[in-house]
Structure formats: C-alpha cells, structure tokens
Short mmCIF file of C-alpha atoms in Angstrom, two decimals:
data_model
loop_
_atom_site.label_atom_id
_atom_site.label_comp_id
_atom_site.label_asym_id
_atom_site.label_seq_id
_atom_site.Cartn_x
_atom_site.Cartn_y
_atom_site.Cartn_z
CA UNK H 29 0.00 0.00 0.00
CA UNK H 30 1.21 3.34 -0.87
CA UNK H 31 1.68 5.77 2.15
CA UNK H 32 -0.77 8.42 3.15
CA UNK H 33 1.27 10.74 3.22
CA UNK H 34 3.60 10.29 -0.14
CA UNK H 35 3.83 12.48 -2.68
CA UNK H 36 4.49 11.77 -6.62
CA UNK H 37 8.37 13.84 -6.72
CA UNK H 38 8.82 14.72 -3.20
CA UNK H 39 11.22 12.66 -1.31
CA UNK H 40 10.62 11.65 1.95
CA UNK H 41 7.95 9.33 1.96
CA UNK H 42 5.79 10.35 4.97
CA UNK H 43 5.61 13.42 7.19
CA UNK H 44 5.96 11.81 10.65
CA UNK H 45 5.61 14.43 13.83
CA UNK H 46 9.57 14.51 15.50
CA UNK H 47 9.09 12.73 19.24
CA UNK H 48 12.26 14.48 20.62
CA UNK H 49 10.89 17.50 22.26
CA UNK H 50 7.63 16.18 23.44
CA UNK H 51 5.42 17.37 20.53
CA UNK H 52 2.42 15.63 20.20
CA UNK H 53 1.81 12.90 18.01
CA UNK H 54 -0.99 12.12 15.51
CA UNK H 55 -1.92 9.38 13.61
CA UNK H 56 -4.70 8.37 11.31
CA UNK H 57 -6.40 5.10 12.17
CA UNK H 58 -9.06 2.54 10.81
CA UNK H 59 -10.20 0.45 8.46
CA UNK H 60 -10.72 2.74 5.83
CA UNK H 61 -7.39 3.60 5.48
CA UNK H 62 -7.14 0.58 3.30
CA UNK H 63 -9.35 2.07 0.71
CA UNK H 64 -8.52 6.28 1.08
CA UNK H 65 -7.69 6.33 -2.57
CA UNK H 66 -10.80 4.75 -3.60
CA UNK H 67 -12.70 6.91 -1.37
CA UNK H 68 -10.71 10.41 -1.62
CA UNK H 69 -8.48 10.11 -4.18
CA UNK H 70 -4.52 10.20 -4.13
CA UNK H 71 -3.31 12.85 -2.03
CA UNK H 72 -2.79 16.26 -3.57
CA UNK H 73 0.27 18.06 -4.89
CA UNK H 74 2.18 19.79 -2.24
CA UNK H 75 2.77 22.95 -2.87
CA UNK H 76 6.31 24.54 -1.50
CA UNK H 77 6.26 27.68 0.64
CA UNK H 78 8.55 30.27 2.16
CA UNK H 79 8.41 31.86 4.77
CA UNK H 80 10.67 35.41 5.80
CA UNK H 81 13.02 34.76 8.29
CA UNK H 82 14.94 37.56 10.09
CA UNK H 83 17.98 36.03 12.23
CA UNK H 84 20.10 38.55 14.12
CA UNK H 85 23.40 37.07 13.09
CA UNK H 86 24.05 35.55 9.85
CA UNK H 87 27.46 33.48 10.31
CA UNK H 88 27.19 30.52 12.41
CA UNK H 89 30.52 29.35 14.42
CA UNK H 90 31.60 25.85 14.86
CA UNK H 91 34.66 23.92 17.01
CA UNK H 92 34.55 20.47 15.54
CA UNK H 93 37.58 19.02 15.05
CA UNK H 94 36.77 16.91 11.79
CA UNK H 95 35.61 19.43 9.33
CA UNK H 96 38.24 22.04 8.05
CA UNK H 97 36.29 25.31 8.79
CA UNK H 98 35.03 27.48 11.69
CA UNK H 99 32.22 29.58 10.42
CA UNK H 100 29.41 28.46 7.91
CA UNK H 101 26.44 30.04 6.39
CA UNK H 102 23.36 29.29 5.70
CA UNK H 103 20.64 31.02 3.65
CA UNK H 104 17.68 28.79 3.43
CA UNK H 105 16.38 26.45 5.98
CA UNK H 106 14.89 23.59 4.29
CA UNK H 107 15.88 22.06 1.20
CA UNK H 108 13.22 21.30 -1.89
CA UNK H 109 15.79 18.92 -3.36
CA UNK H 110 14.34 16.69 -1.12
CA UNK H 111 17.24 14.01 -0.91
CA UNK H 112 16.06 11.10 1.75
CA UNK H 113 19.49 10.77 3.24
CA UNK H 114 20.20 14.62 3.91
CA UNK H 115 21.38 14.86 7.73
CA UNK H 116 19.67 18.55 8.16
CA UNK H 117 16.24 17.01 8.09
CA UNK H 118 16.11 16.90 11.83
CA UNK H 119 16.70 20.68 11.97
CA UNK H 120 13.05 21.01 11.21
CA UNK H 121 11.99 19.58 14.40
CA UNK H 122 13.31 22.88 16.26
CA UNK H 123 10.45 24.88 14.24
CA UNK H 124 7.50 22.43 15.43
CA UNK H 125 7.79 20.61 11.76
CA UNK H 126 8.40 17.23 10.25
CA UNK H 127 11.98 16.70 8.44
CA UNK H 128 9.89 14.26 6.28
CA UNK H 129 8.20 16.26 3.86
CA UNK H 130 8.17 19.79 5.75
CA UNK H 131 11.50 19.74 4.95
CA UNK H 132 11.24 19.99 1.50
CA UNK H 133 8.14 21.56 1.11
CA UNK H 134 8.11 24.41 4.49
CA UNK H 135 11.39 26.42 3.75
CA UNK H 136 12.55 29.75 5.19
CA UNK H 137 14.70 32.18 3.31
CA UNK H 138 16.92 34.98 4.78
CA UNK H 139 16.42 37.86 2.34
CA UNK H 140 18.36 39.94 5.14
CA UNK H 141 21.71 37.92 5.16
CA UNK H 142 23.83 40.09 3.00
CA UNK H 143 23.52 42.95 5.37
CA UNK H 144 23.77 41.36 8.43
CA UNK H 145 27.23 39.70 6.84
CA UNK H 146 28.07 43.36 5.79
CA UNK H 147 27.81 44.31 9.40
CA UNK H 148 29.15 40.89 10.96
CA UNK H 149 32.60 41.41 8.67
CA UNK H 150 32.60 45.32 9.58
CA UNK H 151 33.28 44.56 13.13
CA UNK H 152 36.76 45.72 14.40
CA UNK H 153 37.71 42.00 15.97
CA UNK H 154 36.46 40.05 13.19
CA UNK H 155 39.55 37.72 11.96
CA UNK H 156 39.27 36.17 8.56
CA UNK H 157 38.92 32.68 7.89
CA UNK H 158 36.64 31.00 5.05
CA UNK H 159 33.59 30.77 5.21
CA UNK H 160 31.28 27.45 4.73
CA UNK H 161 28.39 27.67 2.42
CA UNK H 162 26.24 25.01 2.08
CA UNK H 163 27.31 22.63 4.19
CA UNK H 164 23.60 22.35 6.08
CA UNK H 165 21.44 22.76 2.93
CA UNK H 166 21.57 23.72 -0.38
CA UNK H 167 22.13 27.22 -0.98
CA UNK H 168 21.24 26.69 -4.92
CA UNK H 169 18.27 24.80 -4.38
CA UNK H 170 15.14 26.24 -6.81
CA UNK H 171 14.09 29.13 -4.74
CA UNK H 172 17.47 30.79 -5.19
CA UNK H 173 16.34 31.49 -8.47
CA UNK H 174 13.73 33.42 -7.06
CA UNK H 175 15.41 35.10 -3.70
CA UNK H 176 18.83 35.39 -5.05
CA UNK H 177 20.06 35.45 -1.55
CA UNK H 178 23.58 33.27 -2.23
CA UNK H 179 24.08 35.64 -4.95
CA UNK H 180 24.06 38.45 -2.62
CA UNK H 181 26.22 37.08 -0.07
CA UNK H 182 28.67 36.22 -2.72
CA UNK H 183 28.58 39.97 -3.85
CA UNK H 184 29.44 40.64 -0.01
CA UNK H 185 32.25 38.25 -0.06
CA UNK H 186 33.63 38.97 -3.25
CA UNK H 187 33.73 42.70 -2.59
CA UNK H 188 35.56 42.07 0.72
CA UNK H 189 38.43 39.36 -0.93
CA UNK H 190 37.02 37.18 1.54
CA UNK H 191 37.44 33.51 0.96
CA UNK H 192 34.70 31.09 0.14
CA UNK H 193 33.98 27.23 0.14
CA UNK H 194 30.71 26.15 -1.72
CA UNK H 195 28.82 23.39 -1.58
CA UNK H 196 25.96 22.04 -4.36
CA UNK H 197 24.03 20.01 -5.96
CA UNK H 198 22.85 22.23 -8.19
CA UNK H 199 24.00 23.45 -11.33
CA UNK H 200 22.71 26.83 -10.55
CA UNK H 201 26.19 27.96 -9.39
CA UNK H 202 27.17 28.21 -12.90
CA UNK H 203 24.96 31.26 -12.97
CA UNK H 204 27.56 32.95 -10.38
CA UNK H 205 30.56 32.37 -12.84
CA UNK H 206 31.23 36.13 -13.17
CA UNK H 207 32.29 36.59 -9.44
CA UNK H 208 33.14 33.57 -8.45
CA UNK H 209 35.89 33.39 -11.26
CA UNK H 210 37.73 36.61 -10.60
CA UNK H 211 37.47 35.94 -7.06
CA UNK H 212 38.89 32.12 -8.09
CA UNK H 213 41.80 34.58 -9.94
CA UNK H 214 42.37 35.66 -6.08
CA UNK H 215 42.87 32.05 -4.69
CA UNK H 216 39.90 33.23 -2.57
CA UNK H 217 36.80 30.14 -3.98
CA UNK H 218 36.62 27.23 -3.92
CA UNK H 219 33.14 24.72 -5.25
CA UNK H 220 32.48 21.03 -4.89
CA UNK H 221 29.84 19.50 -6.63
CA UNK H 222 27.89 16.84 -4.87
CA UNK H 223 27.06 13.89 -7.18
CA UNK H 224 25.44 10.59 -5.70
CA UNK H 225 24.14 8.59 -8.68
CA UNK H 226 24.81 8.51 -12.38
CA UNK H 227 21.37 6.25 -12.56
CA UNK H 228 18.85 8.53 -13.30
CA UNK H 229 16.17 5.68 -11.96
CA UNK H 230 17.82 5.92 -8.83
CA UNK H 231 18.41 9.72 -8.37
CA UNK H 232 14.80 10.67 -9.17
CA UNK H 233 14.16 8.72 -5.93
CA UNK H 234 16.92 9.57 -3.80
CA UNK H 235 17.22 13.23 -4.32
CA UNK H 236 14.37 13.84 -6.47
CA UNK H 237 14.10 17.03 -7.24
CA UNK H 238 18.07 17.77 -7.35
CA UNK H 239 19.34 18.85 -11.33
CA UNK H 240 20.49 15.69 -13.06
CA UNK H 241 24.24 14.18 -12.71
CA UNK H 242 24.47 15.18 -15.99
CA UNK H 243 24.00 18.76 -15.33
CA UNK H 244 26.42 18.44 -12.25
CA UNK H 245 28.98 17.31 -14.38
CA UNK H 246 28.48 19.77 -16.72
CA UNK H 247 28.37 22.40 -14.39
CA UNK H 248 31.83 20.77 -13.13
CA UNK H 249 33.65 21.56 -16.53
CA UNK H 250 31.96 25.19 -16.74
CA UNK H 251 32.88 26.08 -13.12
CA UNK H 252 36.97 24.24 -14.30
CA UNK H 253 37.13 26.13 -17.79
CA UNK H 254 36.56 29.29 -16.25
CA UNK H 255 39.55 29.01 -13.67
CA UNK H 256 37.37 28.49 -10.31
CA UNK H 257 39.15 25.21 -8.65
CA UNK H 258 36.00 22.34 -8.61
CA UNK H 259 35.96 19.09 -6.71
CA UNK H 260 33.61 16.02 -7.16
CA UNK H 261 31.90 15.03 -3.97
CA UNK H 262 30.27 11.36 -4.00
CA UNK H 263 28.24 12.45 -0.76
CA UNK H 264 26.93 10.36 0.28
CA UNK H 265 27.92 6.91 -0.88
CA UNK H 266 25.13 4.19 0.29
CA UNK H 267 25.93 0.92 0.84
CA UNK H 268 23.66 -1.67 -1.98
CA UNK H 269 22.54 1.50 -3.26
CA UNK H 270 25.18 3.31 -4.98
CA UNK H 271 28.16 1.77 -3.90
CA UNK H 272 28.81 0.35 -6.92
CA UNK H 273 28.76 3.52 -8.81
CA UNK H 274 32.43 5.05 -7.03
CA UNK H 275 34.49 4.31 -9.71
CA UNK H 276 32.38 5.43 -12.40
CA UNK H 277 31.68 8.74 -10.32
CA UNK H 278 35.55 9.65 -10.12
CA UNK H 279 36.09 8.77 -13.88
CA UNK H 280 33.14 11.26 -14.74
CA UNK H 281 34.74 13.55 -12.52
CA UNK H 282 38.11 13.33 -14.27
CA UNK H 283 36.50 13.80 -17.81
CA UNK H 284 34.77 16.96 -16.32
CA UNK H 285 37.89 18.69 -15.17
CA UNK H 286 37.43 18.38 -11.37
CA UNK H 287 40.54 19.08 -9.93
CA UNK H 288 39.51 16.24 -7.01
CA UNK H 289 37.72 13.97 -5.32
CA UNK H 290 35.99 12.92 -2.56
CA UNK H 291 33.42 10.64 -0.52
CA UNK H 292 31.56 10.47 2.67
CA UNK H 293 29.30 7.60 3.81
CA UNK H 294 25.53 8.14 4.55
CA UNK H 295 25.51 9.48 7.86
CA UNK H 296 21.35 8.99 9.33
CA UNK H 297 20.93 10.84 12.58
CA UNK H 298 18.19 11.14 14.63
CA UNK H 299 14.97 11.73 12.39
CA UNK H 300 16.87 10.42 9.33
CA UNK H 301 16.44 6.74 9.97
CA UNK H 302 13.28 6.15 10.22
CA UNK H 303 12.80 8.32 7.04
CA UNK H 304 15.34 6.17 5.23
CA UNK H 305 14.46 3.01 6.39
CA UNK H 306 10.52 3.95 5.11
CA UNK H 307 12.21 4.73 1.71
CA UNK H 308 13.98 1.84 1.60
CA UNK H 309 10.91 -0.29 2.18
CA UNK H 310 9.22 2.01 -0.45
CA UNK H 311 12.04 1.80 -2.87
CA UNK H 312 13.99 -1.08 -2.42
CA UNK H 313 12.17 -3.23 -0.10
CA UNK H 314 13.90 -6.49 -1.70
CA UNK H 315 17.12 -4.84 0.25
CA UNK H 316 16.63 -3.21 2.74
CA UNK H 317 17.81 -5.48 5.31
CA UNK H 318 20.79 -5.73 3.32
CA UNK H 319 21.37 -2.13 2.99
CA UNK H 320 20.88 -1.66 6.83
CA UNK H 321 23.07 -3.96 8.00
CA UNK H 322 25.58 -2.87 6.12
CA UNK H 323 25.14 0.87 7.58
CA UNK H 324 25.37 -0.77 10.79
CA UNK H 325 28.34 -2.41 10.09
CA UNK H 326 29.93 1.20 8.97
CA UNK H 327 28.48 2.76 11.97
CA UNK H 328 29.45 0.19 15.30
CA UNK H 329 26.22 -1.31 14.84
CA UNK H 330 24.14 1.49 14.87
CA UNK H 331 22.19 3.79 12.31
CA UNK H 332 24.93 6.34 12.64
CA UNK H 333 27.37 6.96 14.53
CA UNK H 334 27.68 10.68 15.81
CA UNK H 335 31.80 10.37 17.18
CA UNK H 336 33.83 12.64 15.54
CA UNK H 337 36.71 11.27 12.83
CA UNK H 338 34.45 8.18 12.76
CA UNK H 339 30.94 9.97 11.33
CA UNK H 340 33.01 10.86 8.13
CA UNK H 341 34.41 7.41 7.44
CA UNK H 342 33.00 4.90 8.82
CA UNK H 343 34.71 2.26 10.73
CA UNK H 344 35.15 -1.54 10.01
CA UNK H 345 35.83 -4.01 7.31
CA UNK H 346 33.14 -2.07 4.94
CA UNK H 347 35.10 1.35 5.02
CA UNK H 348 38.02 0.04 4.58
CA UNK H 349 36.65 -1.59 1.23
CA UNK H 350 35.55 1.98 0.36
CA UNK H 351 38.37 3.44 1.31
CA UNK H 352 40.54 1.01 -0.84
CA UNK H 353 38.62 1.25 -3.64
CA UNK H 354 38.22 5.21 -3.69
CA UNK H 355 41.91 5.56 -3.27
CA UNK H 356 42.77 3.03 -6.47
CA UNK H 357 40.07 5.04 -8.47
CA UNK H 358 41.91 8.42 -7.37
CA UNK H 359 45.23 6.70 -8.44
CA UNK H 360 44.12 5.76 -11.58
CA UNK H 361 42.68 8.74 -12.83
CA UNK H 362 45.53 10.81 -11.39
CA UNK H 363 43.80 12.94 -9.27
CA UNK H 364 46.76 15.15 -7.19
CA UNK H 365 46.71 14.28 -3.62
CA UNK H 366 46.26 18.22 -2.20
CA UNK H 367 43.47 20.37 -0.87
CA UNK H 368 42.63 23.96 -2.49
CA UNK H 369 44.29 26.45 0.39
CA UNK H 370 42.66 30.06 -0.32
CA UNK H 371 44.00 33.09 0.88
CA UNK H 372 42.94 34.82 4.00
CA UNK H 373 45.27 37.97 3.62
CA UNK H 374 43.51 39.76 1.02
CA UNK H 375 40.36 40.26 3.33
CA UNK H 376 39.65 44.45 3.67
CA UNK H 377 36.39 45.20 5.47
CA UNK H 378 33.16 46.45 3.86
CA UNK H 379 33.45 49.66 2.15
CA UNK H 380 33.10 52.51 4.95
CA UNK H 381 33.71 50.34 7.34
CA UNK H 382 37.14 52.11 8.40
CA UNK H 383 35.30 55.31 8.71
CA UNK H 384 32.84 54.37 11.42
CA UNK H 385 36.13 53.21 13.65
CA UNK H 386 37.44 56.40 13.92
#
C-alpha cells in the first residue's frame, strides 16, 4: 500500500511528527485507510512555501575538530531537493515541523543575510577565515532562483576578498561564474559538486528534485574552464545502493575537469532513519535489510554513529573496502593528492567600514 502521506516527486515518503521535544503525536487510524484512494483520491500536490526569516546574526561558528572550517552560512532552511538521506532534516523539528516532507516543502529564506554579513565582517575583531556555504542545505536549491540570496552574499564576499567554500548540488552555481571566477583569480573560492548517482532511476528517488548528474557534471567543466578550482563530492555513498557507482563517479569527474575527489558515507541521525528506512521499504524493499546492515556495520552497529573522525568514514571491514577502492580510483585517474588552500590575507572590510572606527 502506498503511504498516506507520499507524494508523486517529493522525497521523503511520509511526514511523521519529530518525538524528541515532546510534541504531540498524531496518527490516522481505521479500516478505511485501506481504501482512502478509492474513497478520496490520491493525495494532492504539495505545494512549497517560504516563509521570511529575520535572524540577528548571519554566520554561524563551529569547534569540531573533523571538518576544516570554523564559520558556515546558511541562507535557506529547508531544502526542496528533497534528498532522503540529507542529515539537516532533523533541523526542522526545532520549528514544530516534520523533516519528512516539511522539509522539502516548508522552507525559510533569509532575504536579510547580506547585510547582516556586511555588518558581521565590519566589526573591528572580526579575523578572517573562510567561510562554509552550504554545508547544512543547499544554498542553490530552486528558490534561489527566485530570492537570489547566495548571490548576494557572494557579492558581499567577493567585494571584501574574503574567501569562500561552496557546496551544491545544483548546477545553478554556474549562474555565479562572473564573481566567483575573478574571485577564483584571487585564490579566494573554492566549489564542490555533490554527485550521488549517475542512474537517473535511482536519483529521481533519492534526491528527487536535485538537477540531473548530468548537469552536475556539466556544471563541473563550466565552473573548471573558467579558472574556479572544482571538486567532485560522491556524498553520500550508500551501501547496496550506490556503492557500486564510485568508480564510475571519479572517472566522470576526471573527464569533467574536477581538480579532485571525494566521498563520505551516509551518515542517518536522529529523524533520518526512520525516514530512510521507510524509503527503503518504499524503494527497495527487496534490500533493505541488506542495505541496513551494512550501515550498521559502517556505523558500530548502529544507524549512525555521531563520534567525531568516525561519522566521516566509517569504521570496520566495509570502510576500509571503500576506502581502498576510492583511493585506487583516485590513483588511476591521477587525481593530485592536495586540498585547495585560499587566501585569508587579502580580506579588507566592507566599504566605509574604516570610517565608522574612527
């Protein structure tokens, strides 16, 4: 039986109320639940909807010890890309929602951001460092077309020679050539390109309303051509899922022009399991014991495991396959073993900034 609450190109397949801060739970019950289709029809579309958010600070701070940056930002809350595995569904929960399909369909947008990072990098003790975006969700997702608020903060950044780390699934970025390449002439960008699947049968599923790999790819040798340094990110790899697809990902990445590679196994915290595990039973009910128990194995016999070091590769006789195999496909396609450094010594405040200190 299909799920009440599923909808035709949305990704999580229910909308389940989040049980960690006491919220009350409903659900429907009876007999007629059996025939709700025949009786009411299929459910209708879901319609995606923003609302105005108006945060007091725009750059969020961070001290873990296994990601290599300090400050992050993030423009949308929400993500309409709707990917099953994404670890900032359970985010929602803090506004009362569902990281099932409020998620993707309940987003908030921070029109206000470029100011407030105006004012945040005016600030006499501010110290440089790069900055994050889109390491929580996507900050190309559709209804950047529409706000145009990563564009803005870009302007911000670009203005101020401050350096920059993207993050995407989207080839939306491309539209952002013009700045990001003369800041990329700076050493001061950097972009990696998320790409899970090159089976289109399995991404419309998985991330279902993400652009193509295709367009990522493509988007990959228009980001390289134009100078702006471009990585491949096979984030996240799942086990029985896509596993099988690692090598082909990092020869596509090659042929694109990506200047690296790499990977990070799905990571399911908190409201993310239970979401997966209904997909999988949707999806790919033949295996998903299989698939489990193979996360388990990755993650100490858990659904994820939250330790730092560990989250980002796994542990056991499963990573290390991954591991091997990712660093033979690197070898072979003679990716350079470096990271992009950018500059931090270029950085001058906002324009007029100076002039209020004195």
């Amino acid at each position: 039986m299909i799920r009440p609450d599923a909808r035709i190109g949305r990704g999580a397949p229910e909308n389940r109320t989040p049980t960690r801060f006491g919220l009350a739970v409903r659900e429907a019950d009876g007999d007629w639940l059996d025939a709700r289709e025949e009786l009411d029809g299929g459910p209708p579309p879901l319609r995606t909807t923003v609302t105005i958010e108006k945060p007091k600070t725009i750059i969020a701070r961070n001290v873990s010890p296994d990601v290599g940056f300090d400050r992050s930002i993030n423009p949308y809350r929400g993500c309409e890309h709707g990917c099953i595995y994404c670890f900032a569904r359970p985010t929602h929960a803090f506004h009362d929602l569902s990281p099932g399909l409020d998620f993707e369909s309940k987003l908030f947008a921070k029109p206000d951001a470029a100011a407030l990072l105006r004012a945040e990098l005016s600030k006499p003790g501010y110290r440089c460092a790069p900055i994050a975006i889109g390491t929580n969700t996507d900050p190309y997702q559709p209804i950047e077309g529409k706000w145009r608020i990563m564009r803005s903060i870009v302007e911000v950044l670009a203005e101020t020679d401050h350096p920059l780390f993207i993050t995407t699934k989207s080839d939306r970025v491309t539209r952002d050539i013009d700045l990001l390449a003369a800041m990329a002439e700076k050493e001061l960008v950097s972009v990696a390109l998320s790409v899970t699947s090159l089976t289109p049968e399995i991404s419309r599923t998985l991330e279902p309303r993400a652009p193509a790999a295709r367009k990522r790819l493509a988007a990959v040798k228009m980001l390289s051509d134009a100078g702006i340094p471009t990585t491949v990110a096979i984030a996240p790899v799942v086990p029985g899922i896509t596993d099988y697809e690692m090598e082909h990902i990092v020869e596509a990445a090659g042929e694109a022009g990506a200047r690296g590679v790499f990977y990070l196994p799905v990571r399911l915290p908190h409201e993310v399991a239970p979401l997966f595990r209904a997909w999988l039973d949707e999806h790919f009910a033949e295996r998903a014991g299989k698939v489990m128990g193979i996360i388990q194995s990755l993650r100490g016999g858990r659904d994820n495991d939250p330790n730092w070091f560990t989250r980002m590769r796994g542990q056991g006789p499963w990573a290390d396959l991954l591991e091997t195999r990712f660093k033979r496909a690197v070898k072979k396609h003679g990716f350079p073993d470096e990271r992009v450094k950018l500059r931090t010594d270029l950085f001058r405040p906002p324009q007029g900034a100076q002039m209020r200190l004195f």
